[in-house]
mmCIF file of C-alpha atoms in Angstrom:
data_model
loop_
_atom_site.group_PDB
_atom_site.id
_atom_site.type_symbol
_atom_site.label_atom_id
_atom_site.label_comp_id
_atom_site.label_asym_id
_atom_site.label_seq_id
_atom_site.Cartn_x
_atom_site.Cartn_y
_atom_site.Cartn_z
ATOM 1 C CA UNK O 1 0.000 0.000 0.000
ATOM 2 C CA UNK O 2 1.287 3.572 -1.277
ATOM 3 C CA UNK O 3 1.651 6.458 1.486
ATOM 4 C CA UNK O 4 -0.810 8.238 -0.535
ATOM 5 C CA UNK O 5 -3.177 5.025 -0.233
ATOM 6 C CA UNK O 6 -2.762 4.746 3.635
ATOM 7 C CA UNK O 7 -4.141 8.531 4.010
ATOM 8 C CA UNK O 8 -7.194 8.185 1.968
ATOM 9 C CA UNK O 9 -7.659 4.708 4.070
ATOM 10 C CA UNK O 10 -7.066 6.700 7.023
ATOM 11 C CA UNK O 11 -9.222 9.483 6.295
ATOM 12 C CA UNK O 12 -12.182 7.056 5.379
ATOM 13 C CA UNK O 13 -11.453 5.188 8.840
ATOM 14 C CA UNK O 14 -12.005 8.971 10.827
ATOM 15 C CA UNK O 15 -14.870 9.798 8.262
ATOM 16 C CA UNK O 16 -16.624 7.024 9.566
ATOM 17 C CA UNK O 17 -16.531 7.338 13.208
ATOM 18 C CA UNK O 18 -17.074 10.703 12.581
ATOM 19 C CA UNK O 19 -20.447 9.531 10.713
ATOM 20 C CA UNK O 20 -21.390 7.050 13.649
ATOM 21 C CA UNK O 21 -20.484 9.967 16.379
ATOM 22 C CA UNK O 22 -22.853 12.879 14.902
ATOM 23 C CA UNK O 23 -25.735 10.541 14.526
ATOM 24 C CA UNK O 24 -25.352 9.553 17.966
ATOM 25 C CA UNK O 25 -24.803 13.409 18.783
ATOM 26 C CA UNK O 26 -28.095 14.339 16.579
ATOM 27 C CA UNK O 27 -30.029 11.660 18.729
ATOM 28 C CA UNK O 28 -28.862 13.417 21.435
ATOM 29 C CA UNK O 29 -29.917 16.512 20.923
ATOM 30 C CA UNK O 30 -33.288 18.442 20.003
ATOM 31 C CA UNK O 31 -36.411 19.899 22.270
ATOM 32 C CA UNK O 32 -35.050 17.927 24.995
ATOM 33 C CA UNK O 33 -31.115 16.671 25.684
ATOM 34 C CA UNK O 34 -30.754 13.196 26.168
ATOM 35 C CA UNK O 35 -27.391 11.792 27.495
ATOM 36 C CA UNK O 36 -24.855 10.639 24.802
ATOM 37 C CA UNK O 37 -24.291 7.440 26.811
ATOM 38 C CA UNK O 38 -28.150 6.255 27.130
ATOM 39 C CA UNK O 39 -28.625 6.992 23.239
ATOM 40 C CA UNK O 40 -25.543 4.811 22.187
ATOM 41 C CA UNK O 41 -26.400 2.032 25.022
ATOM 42 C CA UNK O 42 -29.918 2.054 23.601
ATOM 43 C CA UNK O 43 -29.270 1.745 20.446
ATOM 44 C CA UNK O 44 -26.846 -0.855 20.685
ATOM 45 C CA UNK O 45 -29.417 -2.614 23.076
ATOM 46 C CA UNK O 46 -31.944 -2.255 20.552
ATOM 47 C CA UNK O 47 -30.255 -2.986 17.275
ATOM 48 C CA UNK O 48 -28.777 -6.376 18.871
ATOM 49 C CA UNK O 49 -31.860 -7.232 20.614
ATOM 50 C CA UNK O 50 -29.706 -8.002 23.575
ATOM 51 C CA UNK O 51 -30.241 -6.099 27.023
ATOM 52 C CA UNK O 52 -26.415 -5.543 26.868
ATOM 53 C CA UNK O 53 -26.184 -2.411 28.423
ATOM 54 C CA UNK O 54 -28.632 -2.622 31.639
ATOM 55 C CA UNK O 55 -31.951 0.185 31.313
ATOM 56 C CA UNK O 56 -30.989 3.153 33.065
ATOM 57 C CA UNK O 57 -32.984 5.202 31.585
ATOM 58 C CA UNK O 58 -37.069 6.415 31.474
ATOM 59 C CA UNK O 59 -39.213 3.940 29.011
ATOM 60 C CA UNK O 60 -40.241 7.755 27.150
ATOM 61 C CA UNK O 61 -37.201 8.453 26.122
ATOM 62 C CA UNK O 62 -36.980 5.019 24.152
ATOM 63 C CA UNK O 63 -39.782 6.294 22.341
ATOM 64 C CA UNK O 64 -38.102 9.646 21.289
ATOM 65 C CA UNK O 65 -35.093 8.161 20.248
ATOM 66 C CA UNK O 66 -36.426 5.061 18.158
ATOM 67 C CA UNK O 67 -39.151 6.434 16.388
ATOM 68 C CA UNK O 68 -38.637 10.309 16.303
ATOM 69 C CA UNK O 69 -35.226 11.061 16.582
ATOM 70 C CA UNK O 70 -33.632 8.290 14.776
ATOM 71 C CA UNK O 71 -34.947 7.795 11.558
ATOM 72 C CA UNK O 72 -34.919 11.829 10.779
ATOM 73 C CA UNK O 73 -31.189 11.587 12.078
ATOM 74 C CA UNK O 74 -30.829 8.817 9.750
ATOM 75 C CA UNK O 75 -32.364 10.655 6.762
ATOM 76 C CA UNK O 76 -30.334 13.272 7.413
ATOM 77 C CA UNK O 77 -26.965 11.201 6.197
ATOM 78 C CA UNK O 78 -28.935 9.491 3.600
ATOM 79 C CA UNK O 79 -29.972 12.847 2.153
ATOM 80 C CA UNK O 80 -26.900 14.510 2.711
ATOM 81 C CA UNK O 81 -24.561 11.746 1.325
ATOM 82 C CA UNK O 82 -27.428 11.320 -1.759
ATOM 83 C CA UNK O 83 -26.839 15.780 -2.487
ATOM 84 C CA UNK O 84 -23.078 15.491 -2.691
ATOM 85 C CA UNK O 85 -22.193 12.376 -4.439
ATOM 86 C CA UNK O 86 -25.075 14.358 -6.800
ATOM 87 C CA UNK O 87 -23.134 17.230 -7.101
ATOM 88 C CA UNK O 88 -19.880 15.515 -7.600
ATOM 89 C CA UNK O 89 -21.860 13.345 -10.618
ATOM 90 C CA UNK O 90 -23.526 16.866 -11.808
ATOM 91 C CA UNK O 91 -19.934 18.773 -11.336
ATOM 92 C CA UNK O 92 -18.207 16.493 -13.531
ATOM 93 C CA UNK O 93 -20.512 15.661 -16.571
ATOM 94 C CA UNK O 94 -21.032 19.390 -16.769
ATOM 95 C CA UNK O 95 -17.428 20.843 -16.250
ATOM 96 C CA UNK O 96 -18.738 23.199 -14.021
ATOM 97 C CA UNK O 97 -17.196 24.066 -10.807
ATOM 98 C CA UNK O 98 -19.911 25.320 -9.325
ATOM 99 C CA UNK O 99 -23.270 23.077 -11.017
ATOM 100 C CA UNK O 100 -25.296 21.294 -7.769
ATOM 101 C CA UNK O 101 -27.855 18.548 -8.273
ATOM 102 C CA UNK O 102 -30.334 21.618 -8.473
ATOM 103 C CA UNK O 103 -28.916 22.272 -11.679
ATOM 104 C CA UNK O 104 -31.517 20.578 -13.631
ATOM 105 C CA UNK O 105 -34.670 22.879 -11.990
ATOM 106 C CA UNK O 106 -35.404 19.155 -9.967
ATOM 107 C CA UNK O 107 -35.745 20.992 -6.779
ATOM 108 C CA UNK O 108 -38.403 23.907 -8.530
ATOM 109 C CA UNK O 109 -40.415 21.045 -10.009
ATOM 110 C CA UNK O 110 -40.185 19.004 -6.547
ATOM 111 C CA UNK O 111 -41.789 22.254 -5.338
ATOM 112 C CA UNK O 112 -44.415 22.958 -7.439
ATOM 113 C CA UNK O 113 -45.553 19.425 -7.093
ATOM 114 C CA UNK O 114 -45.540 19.932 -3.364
ATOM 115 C CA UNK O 115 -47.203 23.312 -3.091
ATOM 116 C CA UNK O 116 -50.186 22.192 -5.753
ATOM 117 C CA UNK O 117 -50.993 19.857 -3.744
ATOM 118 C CA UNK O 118 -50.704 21.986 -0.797
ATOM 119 C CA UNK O 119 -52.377 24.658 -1.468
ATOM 120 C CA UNK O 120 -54.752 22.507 -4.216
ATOM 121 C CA UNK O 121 -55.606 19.483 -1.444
ATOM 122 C CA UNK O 122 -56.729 21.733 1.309
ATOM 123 C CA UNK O 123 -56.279 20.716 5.291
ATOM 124 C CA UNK O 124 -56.759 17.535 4.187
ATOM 125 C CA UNK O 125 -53.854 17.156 2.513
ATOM 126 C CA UNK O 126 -51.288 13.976 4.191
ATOM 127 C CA UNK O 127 -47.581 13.923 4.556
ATOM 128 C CA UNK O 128 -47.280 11.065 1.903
ATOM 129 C CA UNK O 129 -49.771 13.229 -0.122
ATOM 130 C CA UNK O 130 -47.447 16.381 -0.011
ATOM 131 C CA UNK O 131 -44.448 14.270 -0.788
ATOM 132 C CA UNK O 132 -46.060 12.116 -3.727
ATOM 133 C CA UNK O 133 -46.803 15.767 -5.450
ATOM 134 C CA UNK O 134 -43.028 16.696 -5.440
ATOM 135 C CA UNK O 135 -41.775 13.257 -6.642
ATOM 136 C CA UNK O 136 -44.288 13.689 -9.600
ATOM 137 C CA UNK O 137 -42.759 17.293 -10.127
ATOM 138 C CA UNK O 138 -39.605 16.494 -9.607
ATOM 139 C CA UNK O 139 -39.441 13.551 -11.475
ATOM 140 C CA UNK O 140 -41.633 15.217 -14.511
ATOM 141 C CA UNK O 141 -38.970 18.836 -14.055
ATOM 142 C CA UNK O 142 -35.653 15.986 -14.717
ATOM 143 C CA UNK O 143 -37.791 14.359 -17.673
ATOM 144 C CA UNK O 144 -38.497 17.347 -19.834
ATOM 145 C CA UNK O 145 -35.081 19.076 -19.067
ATOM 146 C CA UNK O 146 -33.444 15.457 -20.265
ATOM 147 C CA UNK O 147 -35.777 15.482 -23.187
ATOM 148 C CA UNK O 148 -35.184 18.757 -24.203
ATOM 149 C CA UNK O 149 -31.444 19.515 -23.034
ATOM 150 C CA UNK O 150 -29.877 16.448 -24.675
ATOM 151 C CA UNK O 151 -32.148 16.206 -27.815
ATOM 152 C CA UNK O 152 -33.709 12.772 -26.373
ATOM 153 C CA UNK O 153 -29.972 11.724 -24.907
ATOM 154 C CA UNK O 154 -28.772 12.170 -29.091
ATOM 155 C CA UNK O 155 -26.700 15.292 -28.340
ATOM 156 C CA UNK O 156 -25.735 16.317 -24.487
ATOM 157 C CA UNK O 157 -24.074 19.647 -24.857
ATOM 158 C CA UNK O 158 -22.801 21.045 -21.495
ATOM 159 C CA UNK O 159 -24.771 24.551 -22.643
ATOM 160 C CA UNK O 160 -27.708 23.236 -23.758
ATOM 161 C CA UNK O 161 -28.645 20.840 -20.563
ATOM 162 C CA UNK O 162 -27.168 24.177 -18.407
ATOM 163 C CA UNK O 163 -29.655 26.754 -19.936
ATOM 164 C CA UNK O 164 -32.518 24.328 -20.702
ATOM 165 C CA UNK O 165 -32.367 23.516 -16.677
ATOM 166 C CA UNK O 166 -32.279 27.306 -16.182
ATOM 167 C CA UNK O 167 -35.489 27.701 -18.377
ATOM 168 C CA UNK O 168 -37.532 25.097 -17.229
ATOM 169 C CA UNK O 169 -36.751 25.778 -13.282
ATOM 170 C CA UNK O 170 -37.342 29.378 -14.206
ATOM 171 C CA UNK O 171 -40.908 27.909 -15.228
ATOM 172 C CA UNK O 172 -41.576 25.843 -11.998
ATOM 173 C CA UNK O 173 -40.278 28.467 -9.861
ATOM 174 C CA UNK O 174 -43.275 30.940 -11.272
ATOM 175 C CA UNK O 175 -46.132 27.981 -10.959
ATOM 176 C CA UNK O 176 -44.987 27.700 -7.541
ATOM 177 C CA UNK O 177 -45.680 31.636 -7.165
ATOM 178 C CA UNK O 178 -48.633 31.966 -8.790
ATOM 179 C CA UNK O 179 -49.776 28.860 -6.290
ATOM 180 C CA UNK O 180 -48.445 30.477 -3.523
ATOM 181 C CA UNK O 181 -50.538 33.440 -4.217
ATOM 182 C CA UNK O 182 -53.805 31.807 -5.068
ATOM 183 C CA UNK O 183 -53.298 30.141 -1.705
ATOM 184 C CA UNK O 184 -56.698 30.389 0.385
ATOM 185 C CA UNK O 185 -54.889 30.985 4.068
ATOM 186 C CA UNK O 186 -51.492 31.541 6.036
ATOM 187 C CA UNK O 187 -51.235 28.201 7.112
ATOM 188 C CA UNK O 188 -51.148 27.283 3.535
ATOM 189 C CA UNK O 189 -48.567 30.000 2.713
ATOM 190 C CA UNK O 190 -46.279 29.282 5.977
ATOM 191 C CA UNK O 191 -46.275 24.991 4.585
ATOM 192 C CA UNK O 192 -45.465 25.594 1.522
ATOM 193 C CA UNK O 193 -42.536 28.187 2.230
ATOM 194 C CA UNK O 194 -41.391 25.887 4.680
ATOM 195 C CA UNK O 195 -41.156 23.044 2.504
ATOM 196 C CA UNK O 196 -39.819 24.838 -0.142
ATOM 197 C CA UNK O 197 -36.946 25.686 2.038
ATOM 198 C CA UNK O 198 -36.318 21.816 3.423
ATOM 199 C CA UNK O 199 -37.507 19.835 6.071
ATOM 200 C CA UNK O 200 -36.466 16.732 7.565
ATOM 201 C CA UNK O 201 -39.754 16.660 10.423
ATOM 202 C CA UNK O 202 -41.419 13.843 8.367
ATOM 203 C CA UNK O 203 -38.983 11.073 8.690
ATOM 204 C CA UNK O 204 -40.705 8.122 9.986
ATOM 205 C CA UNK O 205 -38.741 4.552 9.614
ATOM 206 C CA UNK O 206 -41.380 2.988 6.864
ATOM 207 C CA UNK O 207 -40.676 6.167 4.547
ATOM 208 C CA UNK O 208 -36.746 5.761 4.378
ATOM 209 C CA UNK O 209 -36.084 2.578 3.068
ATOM 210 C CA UNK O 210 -36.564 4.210 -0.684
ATOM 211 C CA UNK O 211 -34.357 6.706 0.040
ATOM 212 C CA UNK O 212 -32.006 4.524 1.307
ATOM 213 C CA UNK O 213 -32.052 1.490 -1.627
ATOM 214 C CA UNK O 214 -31.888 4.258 -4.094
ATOM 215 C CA UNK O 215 -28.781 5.703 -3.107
ATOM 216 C CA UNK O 216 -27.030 2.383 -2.524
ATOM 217 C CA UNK O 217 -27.880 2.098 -5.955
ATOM 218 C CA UNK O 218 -26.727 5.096 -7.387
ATOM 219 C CA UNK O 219 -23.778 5.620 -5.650
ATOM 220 C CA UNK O 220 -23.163 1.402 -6.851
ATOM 221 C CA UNK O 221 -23.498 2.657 -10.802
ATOM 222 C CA UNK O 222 -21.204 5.509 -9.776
ATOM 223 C CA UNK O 223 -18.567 3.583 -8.713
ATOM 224 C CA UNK O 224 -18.464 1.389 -11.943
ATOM 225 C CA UNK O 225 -18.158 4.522 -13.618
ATOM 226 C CA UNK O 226 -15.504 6.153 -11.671
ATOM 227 C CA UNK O 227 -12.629 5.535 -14.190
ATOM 228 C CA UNK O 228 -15.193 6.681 -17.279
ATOM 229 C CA UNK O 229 -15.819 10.236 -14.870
ATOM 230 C CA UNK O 230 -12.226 10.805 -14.716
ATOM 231 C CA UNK O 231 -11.332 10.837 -18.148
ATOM 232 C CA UNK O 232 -14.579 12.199 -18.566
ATOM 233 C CA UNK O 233 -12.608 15.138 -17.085
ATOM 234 C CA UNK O 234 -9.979 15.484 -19.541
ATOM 235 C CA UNK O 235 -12.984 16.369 -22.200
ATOM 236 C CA UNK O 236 -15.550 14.861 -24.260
ATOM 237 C CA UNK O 237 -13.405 14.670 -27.148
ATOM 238 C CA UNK O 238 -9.881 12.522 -25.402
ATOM 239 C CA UNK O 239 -12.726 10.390 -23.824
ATOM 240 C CA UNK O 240 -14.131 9.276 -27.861
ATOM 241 C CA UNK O 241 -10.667 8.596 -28.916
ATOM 242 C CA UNK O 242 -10.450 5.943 -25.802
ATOM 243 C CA UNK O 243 -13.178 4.289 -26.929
ATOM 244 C CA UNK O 244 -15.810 5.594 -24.690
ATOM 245 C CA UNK O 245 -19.707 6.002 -25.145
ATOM 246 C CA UNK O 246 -19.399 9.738 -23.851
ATOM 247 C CA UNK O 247 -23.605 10.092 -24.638
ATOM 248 C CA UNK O 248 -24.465 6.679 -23.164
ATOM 249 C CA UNK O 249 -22.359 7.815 -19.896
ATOM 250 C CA UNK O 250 -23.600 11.248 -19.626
ATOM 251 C CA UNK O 251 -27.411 9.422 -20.144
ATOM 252 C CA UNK O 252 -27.362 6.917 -17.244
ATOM 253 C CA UNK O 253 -25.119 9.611 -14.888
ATOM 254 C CA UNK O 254 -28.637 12.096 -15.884
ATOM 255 C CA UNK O 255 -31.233 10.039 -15.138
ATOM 256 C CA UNK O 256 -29.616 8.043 -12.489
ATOM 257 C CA UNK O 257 -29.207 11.686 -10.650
ATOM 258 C CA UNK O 258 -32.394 12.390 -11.652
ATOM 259 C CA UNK O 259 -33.986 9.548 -9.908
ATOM 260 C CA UNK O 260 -32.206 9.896 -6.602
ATOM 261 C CA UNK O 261 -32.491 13.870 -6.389
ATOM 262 C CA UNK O 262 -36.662 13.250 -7.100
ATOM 263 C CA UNK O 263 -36.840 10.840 -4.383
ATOM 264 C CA UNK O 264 -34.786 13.077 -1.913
ATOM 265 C CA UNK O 265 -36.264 16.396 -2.564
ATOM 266 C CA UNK O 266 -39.572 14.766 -2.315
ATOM 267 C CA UNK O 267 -38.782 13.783 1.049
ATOM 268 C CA UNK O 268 -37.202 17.102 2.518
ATOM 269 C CA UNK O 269 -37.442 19.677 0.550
ATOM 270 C CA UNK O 270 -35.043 21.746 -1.253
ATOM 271 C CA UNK O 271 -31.942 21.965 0.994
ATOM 272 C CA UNK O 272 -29.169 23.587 -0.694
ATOM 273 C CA UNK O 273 -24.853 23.932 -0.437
ATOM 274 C CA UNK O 274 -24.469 20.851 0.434
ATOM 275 C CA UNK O 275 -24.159 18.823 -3.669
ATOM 276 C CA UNK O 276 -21.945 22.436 -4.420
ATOM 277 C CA UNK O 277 -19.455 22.794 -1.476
ATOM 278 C CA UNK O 278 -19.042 19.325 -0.176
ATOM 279 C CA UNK O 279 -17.663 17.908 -3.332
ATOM 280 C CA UNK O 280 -15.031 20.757 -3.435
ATOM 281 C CA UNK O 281 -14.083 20.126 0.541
ATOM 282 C CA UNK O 282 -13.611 16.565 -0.878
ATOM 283 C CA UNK O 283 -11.458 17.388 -3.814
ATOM 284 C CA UNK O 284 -9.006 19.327 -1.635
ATOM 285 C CA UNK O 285 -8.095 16.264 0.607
ATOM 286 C CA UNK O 286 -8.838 13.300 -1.761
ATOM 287 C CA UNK O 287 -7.830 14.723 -5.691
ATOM 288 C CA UNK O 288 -9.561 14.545 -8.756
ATOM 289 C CA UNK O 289 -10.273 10.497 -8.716
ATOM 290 C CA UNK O 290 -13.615 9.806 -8.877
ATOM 291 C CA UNK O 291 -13.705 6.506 -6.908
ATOM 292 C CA UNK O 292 -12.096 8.679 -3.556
ATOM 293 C CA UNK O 293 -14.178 11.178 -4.524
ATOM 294 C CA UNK O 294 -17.390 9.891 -4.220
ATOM 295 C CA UNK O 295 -16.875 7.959 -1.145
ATOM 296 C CA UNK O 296 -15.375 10.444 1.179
ATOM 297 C CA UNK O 297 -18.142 13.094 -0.740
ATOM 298 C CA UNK O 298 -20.996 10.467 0.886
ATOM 299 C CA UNK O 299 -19.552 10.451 4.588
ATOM 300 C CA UNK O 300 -18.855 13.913 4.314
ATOM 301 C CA UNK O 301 -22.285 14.944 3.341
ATOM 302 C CA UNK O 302 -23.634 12.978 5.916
ATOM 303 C CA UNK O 303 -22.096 14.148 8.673
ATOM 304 C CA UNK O 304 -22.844 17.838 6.878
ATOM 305 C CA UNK O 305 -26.384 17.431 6.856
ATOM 306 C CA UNK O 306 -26.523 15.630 10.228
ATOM 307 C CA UNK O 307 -24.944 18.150 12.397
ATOM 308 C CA UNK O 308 -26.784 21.257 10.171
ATOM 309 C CA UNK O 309 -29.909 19.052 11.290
ATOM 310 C CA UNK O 310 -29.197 19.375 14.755
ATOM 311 C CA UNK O 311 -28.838 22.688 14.465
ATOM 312 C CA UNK O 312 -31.856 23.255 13.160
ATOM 313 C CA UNK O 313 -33.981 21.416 15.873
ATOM 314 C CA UNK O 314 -32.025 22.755 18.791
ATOM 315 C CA UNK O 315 -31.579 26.753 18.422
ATOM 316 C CA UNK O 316 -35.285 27.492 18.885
ATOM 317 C CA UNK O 317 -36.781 24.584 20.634
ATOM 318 C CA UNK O 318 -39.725 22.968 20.408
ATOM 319 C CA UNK O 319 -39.931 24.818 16.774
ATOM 320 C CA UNK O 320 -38.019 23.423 14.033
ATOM 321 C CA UNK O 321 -35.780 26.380 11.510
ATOM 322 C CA UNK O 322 -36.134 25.102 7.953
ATOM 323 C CA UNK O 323 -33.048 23.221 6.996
ATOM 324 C CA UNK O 324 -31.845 24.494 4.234
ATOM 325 C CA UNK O 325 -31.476 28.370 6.409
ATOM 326 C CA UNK O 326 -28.789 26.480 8.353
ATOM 327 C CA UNK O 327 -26.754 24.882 5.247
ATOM 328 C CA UNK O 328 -26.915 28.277 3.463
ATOM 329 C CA UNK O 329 -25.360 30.115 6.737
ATOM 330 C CA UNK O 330 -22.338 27.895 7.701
ATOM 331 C CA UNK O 331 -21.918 26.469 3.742
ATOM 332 C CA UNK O 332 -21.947 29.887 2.184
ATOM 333 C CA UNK O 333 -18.902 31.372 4.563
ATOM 334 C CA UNK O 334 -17.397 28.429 3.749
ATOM 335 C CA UNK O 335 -17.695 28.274 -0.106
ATOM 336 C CA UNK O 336 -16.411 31.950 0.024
ATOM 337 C CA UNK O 337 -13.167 30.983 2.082
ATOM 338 C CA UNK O 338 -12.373 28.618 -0.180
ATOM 339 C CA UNK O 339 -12.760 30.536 -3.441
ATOM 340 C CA UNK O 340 -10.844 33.131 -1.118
ATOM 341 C CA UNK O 341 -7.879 30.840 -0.132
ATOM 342 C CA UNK O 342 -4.734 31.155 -2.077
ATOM 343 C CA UNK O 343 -3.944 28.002 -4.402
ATOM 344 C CA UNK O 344 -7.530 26.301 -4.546
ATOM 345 C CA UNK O 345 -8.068 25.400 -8.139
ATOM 346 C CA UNK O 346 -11.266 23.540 -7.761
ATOM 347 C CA UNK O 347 -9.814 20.418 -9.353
ATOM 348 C CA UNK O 348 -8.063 18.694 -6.376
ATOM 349 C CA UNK O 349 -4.779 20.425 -7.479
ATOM 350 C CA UNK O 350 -2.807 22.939 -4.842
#
């Protein structure tokens, strides 16, 4: 093993804990503290189905942690780890430093779909409801911008996808207005700003297995790809002499992103920085290989999301801020440093 292998290795290894530690930290946390040590020993308890650490602890606060607590923290990684191994995908087929999985208007259609049928379904309107509408709009946003961006997957020019995601998201963006304003009361008004600006409040363990099997996924068909991404890098036209099937590449890496940013946005909202800064954090410690890359870009967007999560819950308690106010304050500083700091090339390169 090379020294430059035993880093990465070793940076995955503290990745990792750091994963397991903010999820056990974001249990922790919220309306109410619970002690670090009772979360871990309960969890433990409870995922072995052993009584290996003796109950300590009030039979209530099993209840917050297993059914409240830990399947939103649990989102949280999948949806964070799902945005930046998007972004990395989006950054590299595109060529653009700063593209996000937003790039495609996914997250405007995800929001008019959500906001019709808020402000469309009335009082009546259910949580599964609310998030079918944005997978439909999501989902239908990706589908036209495809269609019409890469001629029907014929001709993907960089440009074309670029602008023809600008255009249609500029489209979504003023249905959801127009919805917004047609809206019959406040409380109509104050869900469907809230959703638009991310939420991770409806996580509830039977509606994160899709999330979950579709990022496995993805991220799976990403790693086959890694070597194709990288000299995907060095331009469309070094990738043809190669051999490569730069349109069939660019197709699956669209709609495979596609898929995975409809299901995610469907479930929280639109919660932005994290598919634009966390790949470049990424690049700076790992390089320009795709295969690092996308790994480290999955723990680090979990952890991300996770502690921006806890954040959220915690500063004004019992009330919830909208995520994606959080990842815009500390991501946006951030982003700005690093465009600031001397050296940065936004290719891995010092």
């Amino acid at each position: 093993m090379s020294r430059r292998e035993g880093k990465y290795l070793f940076l995955i290894l503290i990745l990792s804990g750091a994963l397991i530690f903010s999820i056990i930290l974001g249990v922790s946390f919220g309306s109410s503290y619970i002690p670090m040590s009772d979360v871990y020993q309960f969890l433990i308890n409870k995922v072995t189905n052993k009584e290996i650490f003796q109950v300590v602890w009030k039979k209530n606060i099993e209840l917050i942690i297993w059914e409240i607590r830990a399947p939103r923290v649990l989102l949280s990684a999948i949806s964070g780890g799902g945005l930046a191994i998007s972004g990395v995908l989006m950054q590299c087929i595109t060529k653009n430093p700063i593209a996000d999985p937003y790039i495609l208007g996914i997250s405007s259609g995800a929001s008019s779909g959500a906001v019709a049928v808020i402000v469309l379904g009335g009082a009546s309107v259910g949580v599964l409801n609310i998030t079918g509408g944005a997978f439909i709009g999501a989902l239908l946003c990706g589908l036209i911008v495809f269609i019409i961006g890469t001629q029907n997957g014929k001709n993907i020019s960089t440009v074309r996808l670029i602008l023809t995601g600008l255009a249609v998201s500029t489209i979504f963006s003023s249905i959801t207005n127009i919805l917004v304003y047609s809206a019959k009361n406040s409380n109509q008004v104050r869900s469907a700003v809230f959703w638009s600006m991310g939420s991770l409040g409806r996580a509830r363990w039977g509606e994160i297995f899709i999330p979950f099997i579709a990022l496995v996924l993805i991220f799976s068909i990403s790693l086959m790809l890694a070597k194709s991404l990288d000299i995907l890098l060095l331009g469309d036209n070094t990738a043809k002499m190669v051999g490569m099937e730069v349109g069939k590449i660019k197709t699956v890496i669209i709609l495979t992103t596609t898929l995975l940013i409809s299901i995610l946005v469907a479930m929280t909202g639109a919660i932005g920085f994290i598919g634009l800064i966390v790949p470049h954090i990424c690049r700076h410690f790992c390089g320009s290989s795709h295969k690092k890359l996308l790994l480290s870009s999955l723990l680090i967007g979990g952890i991300f999301l996770i502690i921006c999560d806890t954040i959220a819950r915690s500063i004004f308690p019992p009330r919830d801020i909208p995520i994606g106010i959080i990842t815009s304050i500390i991501g946006g500083p951030f982003f700005l440093f690093m465009i600031g700091k001397n050296g940065y090339s936004f290719g891995g390169e010092k």
